[in-house]
mmCIF file of C-alpha atoms in Angstrom:
data_model
loop_
_atom_site.group_PDB
_atom_site.id
_atom_site.type_symbol
_atom_site.label_atom_id
_atom_site.label_comp_id
_atom_site.label_asym_id
_atom_site.label_seq_id
_atom_site.Cartn_x
_atom_site.Cartn_y
_atom_site.Cartn_z
ATOM 1 C CA MET K 1088 0.000 0.000 0.000
ATOM 2 C CA ARG K 1089 1.425 3.359 -1.099
ATOM 3 C CA LEU K 1090 1.888 6.059 1.532
ATOM 4 C CA ARG K 1091 -0.088 9.198 0.731
ATOM 5 C CA LEU K 1092 0.384 12.414 2.632
ATOM 6 C CA VAL K 1093 -1.918 14.326 0.283
ATOM 7 C CA LYS K 1094 -5.117 12.986 -1.244
ATOM 8 C CA ASP K 1095 -5.291 12.745 -5.020
ATOM 9 C CA ASP K 1096 -8.299 15.066 -5.393
ATOM 10 C CA LEU K 1097 -6.796 17.898 -3.324
ATOM 11 C CA ASN K 1098 -8.483 21.186 -4.200
ATOM 12 C CA TRP K 1099 -7.252 23.869 -1.831
ATOM 13 C CA ASP K 1100 -7.664 27.501 -2.821
ATOM 14 C CA TYR K 1101 -4.309 29.116 -2.025
ATOM 15 C CA PHE K 1102 -5.337 32.517 -3.337
ATOM 16 C CA LYS K 1103 -8.487 33.050 -1.288
ATOM 17 C CA ARG K 1104 -6.428 35.153 1.132
ATOM 18 C CA SER K 1105 -3.443 35.896 -1.084
ATOM 19 C CA ARG K 1106 -3.351 39.547 -0.030
ATOM 20 C CA LEU K 1107 -3.134 38.458 3.588
ATOM 21 C CA TRP K 1108 -0.226 36.081 2.876
ATOM 22 C CA LEU K 1109 1.631 38.694 0.840
ATOM 23 C CA GLY K 1110 0.979 41.255 3.574
ATOM 24 C CA ILE K 1111 2.354 38.930 6.258
ATOM 25 C CA SER K 1112 5.422 38.224 4.127
ATOM 26 C CA ALA K 1113 5.984 41.936 3.529
ATOM 27 C CA VAL K 1114 5.678 42.747 7.251
ATOM 28 C CA MET K 1115 8.055 39.928 8.189
ATOM 29 C CA ALA K 1116 10.581 41.120 5.597
ATOM 30 C CA VAL K 1117 10.376 44.712 6.884
ATOM 31 C CA VAL K 1118 10.821 43.535 10.498
ATOM 32 C CA ALA K 1119 13.793 41.384 9.439
ATOM 33 C CA LEU K 1120 15.489 44.267 7.643
ATOM 34 C CA ALA K 1121 14.748 46.656 10.519
ATOM 35 C CA SER K 1122 16.337 44.208 12.971
ATOM 36 C CA PHE K 1123 19.363 43.899 10.690
ATOM 37 C CA PHE K 1124 19.898 47.661 10.469
ATOM 38 C CA VAL K 1125 19.092 48.397 14.131
ATOM 39 C CA GLN K 1126 20.952 45.676 16.040
ATOM 40 C CA GLY K 1127 22.944 44.044 13.244
ATOM 41 C CA LEU K 1128 24.294 40.504 13.135
ATOM 42 C CA ASN K 1129 26.322 38.646 15.723
ATOM 43 C CA TYR K 1130 29.316 38.087 13.467
ATOM 44 C CA GLY K 1131 31.567 35.104 14.145
ATOM 45 C CA ILE K 1132 35.324 34.870 13.868
ATOM 46 C CA ASP K 1133 35.213 34.721 10.066
ATOM 47 C CA PHE K 1134 33.752 38.226 9.892
ATOM 48 C CA ARG K 1135 35.067 39.841 13.101
ATOM 49 C CA GLY K 1136 38.616 38.584 13.077
ATOM 50 C CA GLY K 1137 40.241 36.136 15.436
ATOM 51 C CA THR K 1138 42.693 33.267 15.788
ATOM 52 C CA THR K 1139 42.514 29.580 14.941
ATOM 53 C CA ILE K 1140 44.734 27.295 17.011
ATOM 54 C CA ARG K 1141 45.456 23.676 16.099
ATOM 55 C CA THR K 1142 46.256 21.640 19.206
ATOM 56 C CA GLU K 1143 47.659 18.132 19.611
ATOM 57 C CA THR K 1144 47.765 15.795 22.606
ATOM 58 C CA THR K 1145 48.333 12.115 23.347
ATOM 59 C CA THR K 1146 45.103 11.907 25.371
ATOM 60 C CA PRO K 1147 41.549 12.034 23.987
ATOM 61 C CA VAL K 1148 40.077 15.494 23.451
ATOM 62 C CA ASP K 1149 37.260 16.485 25.802
ATOM 63 C CA VAL K 1150 35.593 19.491 24.148
ATOM 64 C CA GLY K 1151 33.591 20.297 27.298
ATOM 65 C CA GLU K 1152 36.692 20.428 29.502
ATOM 66 C CA TYR K 1153 38.538 22.552 26.946
ATOM 67 C CA ARG K 1154 35.638 25.014 26.847
ATOM 68 C CA ASP K 1155 35.352 25.196 30.650
ATOM 69 C CA ALA K 1156 39.079 25.866 30.939
ATOM 70 C CA LEU K 1157 38.919 28.763 28.473
ATOM 71 C CA ASP K 1158 35.749 30.155 30.095
ATOM 72 C CA GLN K 1159 37.595 30.393 33.420
ATOM 73 C CA ILE K 1160 40.083 32.900 31.973
ATOM 74 C CA GLY K 1161 37.284 35.048 30.579
ATOM 75 C CA LEU K 1162 37.593 34.338 26.857
ATOM 76 C CA ALA K 1163 34.459 35.022 24.841
ATOM 77 C CA ASP K 1164 33.507 33.787 21.374
ATOM 78 C CA VAL K 1165 35.338 30.453 21.529
ATOM 79 C CA VAL K 1166 34.573 27.549 19.205
ATOM 80 C CA ILE K 1167 36.191 24.146 19.825
ATOM 81 C CA SER K 1168 35.960 21.099 17.572
ATOM 82 C CA GLU K 1169 37.802 17.807 17.436
ATOM 83 C CA VAL K 1170 39.583 16.865 14.204
ATOM 84 C CA PHE K 1171 39.372 13.300 12.911
ATOM 85 C CA ASP K 1172 41.716 11.875 10.300
ATOM 86 C CA PRO K 1173 42.412 8.210 9.471
ATOM 87 C CA THR K 1174 46.104 9.044 9.057
ATOM 88 C CA PHE K 1175 46.456 10.030 12.736
ATOM 89 C CA ARG K 1176 48.387 7.754 15.074
ATOM 90 C CA ASP K 1177 46.541 5.931 17.839
ATOM 91 C CA ASP K 1178 47.986 8.365 20.387
ATOM 92 C CA GLN K 1179 47.426 11.495 18.276
ATOM 93 C CA PHE K 1180 44.396 13.628 19.150
ATOM 94 C CA VAL K 1181 43.872 16.955 17.390
ATOM 95 C CA ALA K 1182 41.469 19.819 18.091
ATOM 96 C CA MET K 1183 40.767 23.196 16.519
ATOM 97 C CA VAL K 1184 40.284 26.099 18.921
ATOM 98 C CA ARG K 1185 38.911 29.290 17.381
ATOM 99 C CA ILE K 1186 39.084 32.421 19.517
ATOM 100 C CA GLY K 1187 37.357 35.555 18.287
ATOM 101 C CA ALA K 1188 38.843 39.015 18.751
ATOM 102 C CA GLN K 1189 37.999 40.084 22.285
ATOM 103 C CA GLU K 1190 36.007 43.225 22.971
ATOM 104 C CA GLY K 1191 38.088 46.353 22.500
ATOM 105 C CA GLU K 1192 40.767 44.538 20.485
ATOM 106 C CA GLU K 1193 41.191 44.227 16.730
ATOM 107 C CA ALA K 1194 42.965 40.880 16.953
ATOM 108 C CA VAL K 1195 43.785 38.166 19.461
ATOM 109 C CA SER K 1196 46.967 39.224 21.273
ATOM 110 C CA THR K 1197 49.941 37.022 22.082
ATOM 111 C CA ASP K 1198 49.084 37.342 25.768
ATOM 112 C CA VAL K 1199 45.619 35.866 25.147
ATOM 113 C CA ILE K 1200 47.128 32.930 23.260
ATOM 114 C CA ASP K 1201 49.621 32.299 26.089
ATOM 115 C CA ARG K 1202 46.828 32.344 28.678
ATOM 116 C CA ALA K 1203 44.765 29.966 26.544
ATOM 117 C CA GLU K 1204 47.697 27.555 26.296
ATOM 118 C CA ALA K 1205 48.261 27.668 30.058
ATOM 119 C CA ALA K 1206 44.562 27.041 30.742
ATOM 120 C CA LEU K 1207 44.417 24.079 28.364
ATOM 121 C CA ALA K 1208 47.628 22.661 29.831
ATOM 122 C CA GLU K 1209 45.774 22.156 33.110
ATOM 123 C CA VAL K 1210 43.329 19.857 31.284
ATOM 124 C CA ALA K 1211 45.887 18.181 28.994
ATOM 125 C CA PRO K 1212 49.430 18.655 30.366
ATOM 126 C CA ASP K 1213 51.140 17.505 27.155
ATOM 127 C CA ILE K 1214 49.102 19.773 24.851
ATOM 128 C CA LYS K 1215 50.965 21.434 21.996
ATOM 129 C CA PHE K 1216 49.930 24.335 19.789
ATOM 130 C CA ILE K 1217 50.899 22.985 16.354
ATOM 131 C CA SER K 1218 49.779 26.062 14.420
ATOM 132 C CA VAL K 1219 48.332 29.480 15.178
ATOM 133 C CA GLU K 1220 46.640 31.436 12.386
ATOM 134 C CA SER K 1221 45.016 34.845 12.757
ATOM 135 C CA VAL K 1222 42.442 36.694 10.661
ATOM 136 C CA GLY K 1223 42.548 40.466 10.918
ATOM 137 C CA PRO K 1224 39.634 42.897 10.633
ATOM 138 C CA LYS K 1225 40.614 43.941 7.097
ATOM 139 C CA VAL K 1226 40.378 40.379 5.800
ATOM 140 C CA SER K 1227 37.121 39.924 7.707
ATOM 141 C CA GLY K 1228 35.650 43.014 6.021
ATOM 142 C CA GLU K 1229 36.588 41.617 2.619
ATOM 143 C CA LEU K 1230 34.904 38.334 3.518
ATOM 144 C CA ILE K 1231 31.654 40.168 4.327
ATOM 145 C CA GLN K 1232 31.723 41.901 0.937
ATOM 146 C CA THR K 1233 32.527 38.654 -0.865
ATOM 147 C CA ALA K 1234 29.739 36.820 0.947
ATOM 148 C CA ALA K 1235 27.174 39.499 0.061
ATOM 149 C CA LEU K 1236 28.382 39.422 -3.553
ATOM 150 C CA ALA K 1237 28.045 35.620 -3.689
ATOM 151 C CA VAL K 1238 24.420 35.710 -2.515
ATOM 152 C CA SER K 1239 23.577 38.592 -4.891
ATOM 153 C CA LEU K 1240 25.154 36.836 -7.887
ATOM 154 C CA ALA K 1241 23.265 33.629 -7.044
ATOM 155 C CA ILE K 1242 19.940 35.483 -7.029
ATOM 156 C CA GLY K 1243 20.907 37.326 -10.240
ATOM 157 C CA ALA K 1244 21.743 34.044 -11.954
ATOM 158 C CA VAL K 1245 18.352 32.680 -10.880
ATOM 159 C CA LEU K 1246 16.638 35.726 -12.416
ATOM 160 C CA ILE K 1247 18.346 35.131 -15.773
ATOM 161 C CA TYR K 1248 17.713 31.372 -15.706
ATOM 162 C CA ILE K 1249 13.997 31.647 -14.928
ATOM 163 C CA TRP K 1250 13.600 34.439 -17.493
ATOM 164 C CA LEU K 1251 15.076 32.221 -20.211
ATOM 165 C CA ARG K 1252 13.344 29.077 -18.951
ATOM 166 C CA PHE K 1253 9.890 30.633 -18.667
ATOM 167 C CA GLU K 1254 8.985 34.354 -18.920
ATOM 168 C CA TRP K 1255 9.900 37.542 -17.077
ATOM 169 C CA GLN K 1256 6.776 37.302 -14.878
ATOM 170 C CA PHE K 1257 7.898 33.878 -13.634
ATOM 171 C CA ALA K 1258 11.426 35.216 -13.094
ATOM 172 C CA LEU K 1259 10.239 38.154 -11.018
ATOM 173 C CA GLY K 1260 7.996 35.934 -8.880
ATOM 174 C CA ALA K 1261 10.831 33.453 -8.249
ATOM 175 C CA VAL K 1262 13.372 36.150 -7.392
ATOM 176 C CA LEU K 1263 11.006 37.936 -5.014
ATOM 177 C CA ALA K 1264 10.456 34.597 -3.263
ATOM 178 C CA LEU K 1265 14.236 34.092 -2.970
ATOM 179 C CA VAL K 1266 14.794 37.610 -1.634
ATOM 180 C CA HIS K 1267 11.975 36.945 0.846
ATOM 181 C CA ASP K 1268 13.694 33.732 2.024
ATOM 182 C CA VAL K 1269 17.144 35.297 2.366
ATOM 183 C CA ALA K 1270 15.793 38.406 4.117
ATOM 184 C CA LEU K 1271 13.814 36.353 6.647
ATOM 185 C CA THR K 1272 16.792 34.082 7.337
ATOM 186 C CA ILE K 1273 19.117 37.021 7.948
ATOM 187 C CA GLY K 1274 16.389 38.640 10.032
ATOM 188 C CA ILE K 1275 15.956 35.629 12.349
ATOM 189 C CA PHE K 1276 19.725 35.504 12.903
ATOM 190 C CA SER K 1277 19.726 39.206 13.708
ATOM 191 C CA GLU K 1278 16.698 38.997 16.011
ATOM 192 C CA LEU K 1279 18.005 35.979 17.969
ATOM 193 C CA GLN K 1280 21.647 37.115 17.748
ATOM 194 C CA ILE K 1281 22.790 33.671 16.607
ATOM 195 C CA LYS K 1282 26.400 33.619 15.499
ATOM 196 C CA PHE K 1283 26.716 34.497 11.812
ATOM 197 C CA ASP K 1284 29.766 33.109 10.016
ATOM 198 C CA LEU K 1285 30.809 31.659 6.650
ATOM 199 C CA ALA K 1286 28.870 28.459 7.337
ATOM 200 C CA ILE K 1287 25.675 30.537 7.393
ATOM 201 C CA ILE K 1288 26.577 32.014 3.992
ATOM 202 C CA ALA K 1289 26.828 28.444 2.709
ATOM 203 C CA ALA K 1290 23.395 27.794 4.238
ATOM 204 C CA LEU K 1291 21.951 30.885 2.515
ATOM 205 C CA LEU K 1292 23.222 29.711 -0.869
ATOM 206 C CA THR K 1293 21.778 26.253 -0.183
ATOM 207 C CA ILE K 1294 18.431 27.823 0.770
ATOM 208 C CA VAL K 1295 18.432 29.762 -2.522
ATOM 209 C CA GLY K 1296 18.912 26.487 -4.409
ATOM 210 C CA TYR K 1297 16.296 24.615 -2.382
ATOM 211 C CA SER K 1298 13.660 27.333 -2.689
ATOM 212 C CA LEU K 1299 14.358 27.706 -6.407
ATOM 213 C CA ASN K 1300 13.937 23.974 -6.932
ATOM 214 C CA ASP K 1301 10.543 24.067 -5.217
ATOM 215 C CA THR K 1302 9.448 27.105 -7.228
ATOM 216 C CA VAL K 1303 10.586 25.677 -10.567
ATOM 217 C CA VAL K 1304 8.625 22.461 -9.956
ATOM 218 C CA VAL K 1305 5.434 24.483 -9.444
ATOM 219 C CA PHE K 1306 6.143 26.842 -12.358
ATOM 220 C CA ASP K 1307 6.911 23.944 -14.692
ATOM 221 C CA ARG K 1308 3.522 22.421 -13.920
ATOM 222 C CA VAL K 1309 1.917 25.848 -14.409
ATOM 223 C CA ARG K 1310 3.459 26.098 -17.860
ATOM 224 C CA GLU K 1311 2.253 22.615 -18.797
ATOM 225 C CA ASN K 1312 -1.270 23.392 -17.616
ATOM 226 C CA LEU K 1313 -1.316 26.726 -19.449
ATOM 227 C CA VAL K 1314 -0.867 24.797 -22.672
ATOM 228 C CA ARG K 1315 -3.275 21.970 -21.738
ATOM 229 C CA PHE K 1316 -6.123 24.133 -20.438
ATOM 230 C CA LYS K 1317 -6.248 27.179 -22.677
ATOM 231 C CA SER K 1318 -9.724 28.240 -21.574
ATOM 232 C CA LYS K 1319 -9.042 28.282 -17.820
ATOM 233 C CA ASP K 1320 -8.032 31.540 -16.181
ATOM 234 C CA LEU K 1321 -4.613 31.931 -14.606
ATOM 235 C CA LYS K 1322 -5.882 31.675 -11.018
ATOM 236 C CA GLU K 1323 -7.419 28.256 -11.684
ATOM 237 C CA ILE K 1324 -4.266 27.107 -13.476
ATOM 238 C CA LEU K 1325 -2.079 28.159 -10.536
ATOM 239 C CA LYS K 1326 -4.380 26.530 -7.983
ATOM 240 C CA MET K 1327 -4.482 23.308 -9.997
ATOM 241 C CA SER K 1328 -0.700 23.252 -10.474
ATOM 242 C CA ILE K 1329 0.080 23.777 -6.780
ATOM 243 C CA ASN K 1330 -2.385 21.061 -5.773
ATOM 244 C CA GLU K 1331 -0.876 18.646 -8.285
ATOM 245 C CA THR K 1332 2.648 19.210 -6.950
ATOM 246 C CA MET K 1333 1.691 19.469 -3.271
ATOM 247 C CA SER K 1334 2.414 15.805 -2.534
ATOM 248 C CA ARG K 1335 5.947 16.155 -3.893
ATOM 249 C CA THR K 1336 6.455 19.450 -2.036
ATOM 250 C CA ILE K 1337 5.371 18.065 1.343
ATOM 251 C CA MET K 1338 7.300 14.811 0.945
ATOM 252 C CA THR K 1339 10.516 16.603 -0.041
ATOM 253 C CA SER K 1340 10.279 19.192 2.711
ATOM 254 C CA LEU K 1341 9.312 16.659 5.377
ATOM 255 C CA THR K 1342 12.139 14.226 4.631
ATOM 256 C CA THR K 1343 14.640 17.092 4.498
ATOM 257 C CA LEU K 1344 13.402 18.425 7.840
ATOM 258 C CA ILE K 1345 13.671 15.009 9.493
ATOM 259 C CA ALA K 1346 17.363 14.810 8.572
ATOM 260 C CA LEU K 1347 18.009 18.418 9.605
ATOM 261 C CA ILE K 1348 16.274 18.085 12.965
ATOM 262 C CA ALA K 1349 18.364 14.990 13.705
ATOM 263 C CA LEU K 1350 21.523 16.945 12.860
ATOM 264 C CA PHE K 1351 20.380 19.869 14.992
ATOM 265 C CA ALA K 1352 19.768 17.627 17.998
ATOM 266 C CA LEU K 1353 22.801 15.368 17.656
ATOM 267 C CA GLY K 1354 25.312 17.244 15.513
ATOM 268 C CA GLY K 1355 26.851 19.403 18.224
ATOM 269 C CA ASP K 1356 27.593 23.117 18.510
ATOM 270 C CA VAL K 1357 29.913 23.339 15.506
ATOM 271 C CA ILE K 1358 27.177 22.850 12.872
ATOM 272 C CA ARG K 1359 24.157 23.956 14.894
ATOM 273 C CA GLY K 1360 23.992 27.436 13.367
ATOM 274 C CA PHE K 1361 24.234 26.042 9.842
ATOM 275 C CA VAL K 1362 21.536 23.433 10.522
ATOM 276 C CA PHE K 1363 19.233 25.998 12.151
ATOM 277 C CA ALA K 1364 19.545 28.196 9.049
ATOM 278 C CA MET K 1365 18.701 25.214 6.856
ATOM 279 C CA ILE K 1366 15.637 24.263 8.929
ATOM 280 C CA TRP K 1367 14.348 27.825 8.827
ATOM 281 C CA GLY K 1368 15.165 28.059 5.109
ATOM 282 C CA VAL K 1369 13.275 24.879 4.230
ATOM 283 C CA VAL K 1370 10.183 26.134 6.060
ATOM 284 C CA VAL K 1371 10.151 29.642 4.565
ATOM 285 C CA GLY K 1372 11.299 28.326 1.168
ATOM 286 C CA THR K 1373 8.353 25.935 0.977
ATOM 287 C CA TYR K 1374 5.994 28.703 2.131
ATOM 288 C CA SER K 1375 7.318 31.237 -0.386
ATOM 289 C CA SER K 1376 7.102 28.814 -3.320
ATOM 290 C CA ILE K 1377 3.371 28.459 -2.695
ATOM 291 C CA PHE K 1378 2.222 31.766 -1.230
ATOM 292 C CA VAL K 1379 4.741 34.315 -2.552
ATOM 293 C CA ALA K 1380 6.056 33.262 -5.971
ATOM 294 C CA SER K 1381 2.676 32.071 -7.250
ATOM 295 C CA ALA K 1382 0.804 35.046 -5.792
ATOM 296 C CA VAL K 1383 3.214 37.460 -7.490
ATOM 297 C CA LEU K 1384 2.788 35.591 -10.777
ATOM 298 C CA LEU K 1385 -0.997 35.827 -10.430
ATOM 299 C CA ARG K 1386 -0.830 39.592 -10.026
ATOM 300 C CA LEU K 1387 1.613 40.100 -12.876
ATOM 301 C CA GLY K 1388 -0.316 37.813 -15.202
ATOM 302 C CA VAL K 1389 1.020 35.768 -18.097
ATOM 303 C CA LYS K 1390 0.617 36.672 -21.747
ATOM 304 C CA ARG K 1391 -1.312 33.871 -23.435
ATOM 305 C CA ASP K 1392 -1.460 34.395 -27.202
ATOM 306 C CA TRP K 1393 -2.873 31.143 -28.589
ATOM 307 C CA SER K 1394 -3.224 32.492 -32.142
ATOM 308 C CA LYS K 1395 0.376 31.440 -32.778
ATOM 309 C CA PRO K 1396 1.955 27.991 -32.671
ATOM 310 C CA THR K 1397 3.346 26.882 -29.310
ATOM 311 C CA GLU K 1398 6.927 26.926 -30.551
ATOM 312 C CA GLY K 1399 7.899 30.549 -30.975
ATOM 313 C CA GLY K 1400 4.496 31.751 -29.788
ATOM 314 C CA ALA K 1401 4.254 34.729 -27.457
ATOM 315 C CA GLY K 1402 4.618 33.698 -23.861
ATOM 316 C CA THR K 1403 5.398 30.052 -24.700
ATOM 317 C CA GLN K 1404 8.560 30.310 -26.768
ATOM 318 C CA PHE K 1405 10.365 28.010 -24.311
ATOM 319 C CA GLY K 1406 7.399 25.703 -23.709
ATOM 320 C CA ASP K 1407 9.072 22.718 -25.359
ATOM 321 C CA VAL K 1408 12.420 23.035 -23.594
ATOM 322 C CA ASP K 1409 13.251 19.904 -21.613
ATOM 323 C CA ALA K 1410 15.487 20.741 -18.653
#
């Protein structure tokens, strides 16, 4: 017996309160941007500057003890992770200790590194600092600019792709949905002051891809139905297309969330920020594909000139493209 999360004759009307959904999305986006400009982001070491220390001992690494030892000397913004490598000896245990620039300082001073080594030596007497690498504020500023450029270029590439794949109305709806997803993700990190580092940029780019995939699935069905049902109005076509793809949407989002929630609960502090961004992104990405992208497309309309052949016809010149 086949598992069904959505019945075959689903007939929900997603546009009955479309103005309400768009209004909620607009308010949430404004609140997110206001939070970003008022209190900003809690930047991690990648964007604020700091030092990465590679340690080595002959005894197993206890991340909790390492963290407690560094907390006792008053170090803030510390991230500790154990390094695993099959080439390590049986008595070789390696950890990465990342210390952010302390308040009032542009970089981690030599004195701070010496105090950190002394504190860790109480936990692991034979500990050695194999390498110490620092990132200054200038490099961190360049990373922020590069990260913003990467996200902007990704959204720009999506705009061009959807425009060529479908029409400009589809492209604008998809891009507005992506901007909505990115803005809300940045906003939740700003509001909750969760640490924002390069891993979160990777999550943002992944969210862009995930949300785009969801949107393209719906839009592809819309395009097929526009050709199949030439007498139906656009609202009915959109409602039909979303209902037809709803089973796939729910199944994909649900299975992705199950894996992400497991990672969030069991993955540890190192990836928790990344996983939280992904969970939030899957939720808002699924929402925006249904209630933002499609609602924007409904308001923009689609040119449907059926007096011309499908191939090369206005509004359907890419209708036979198989991607």
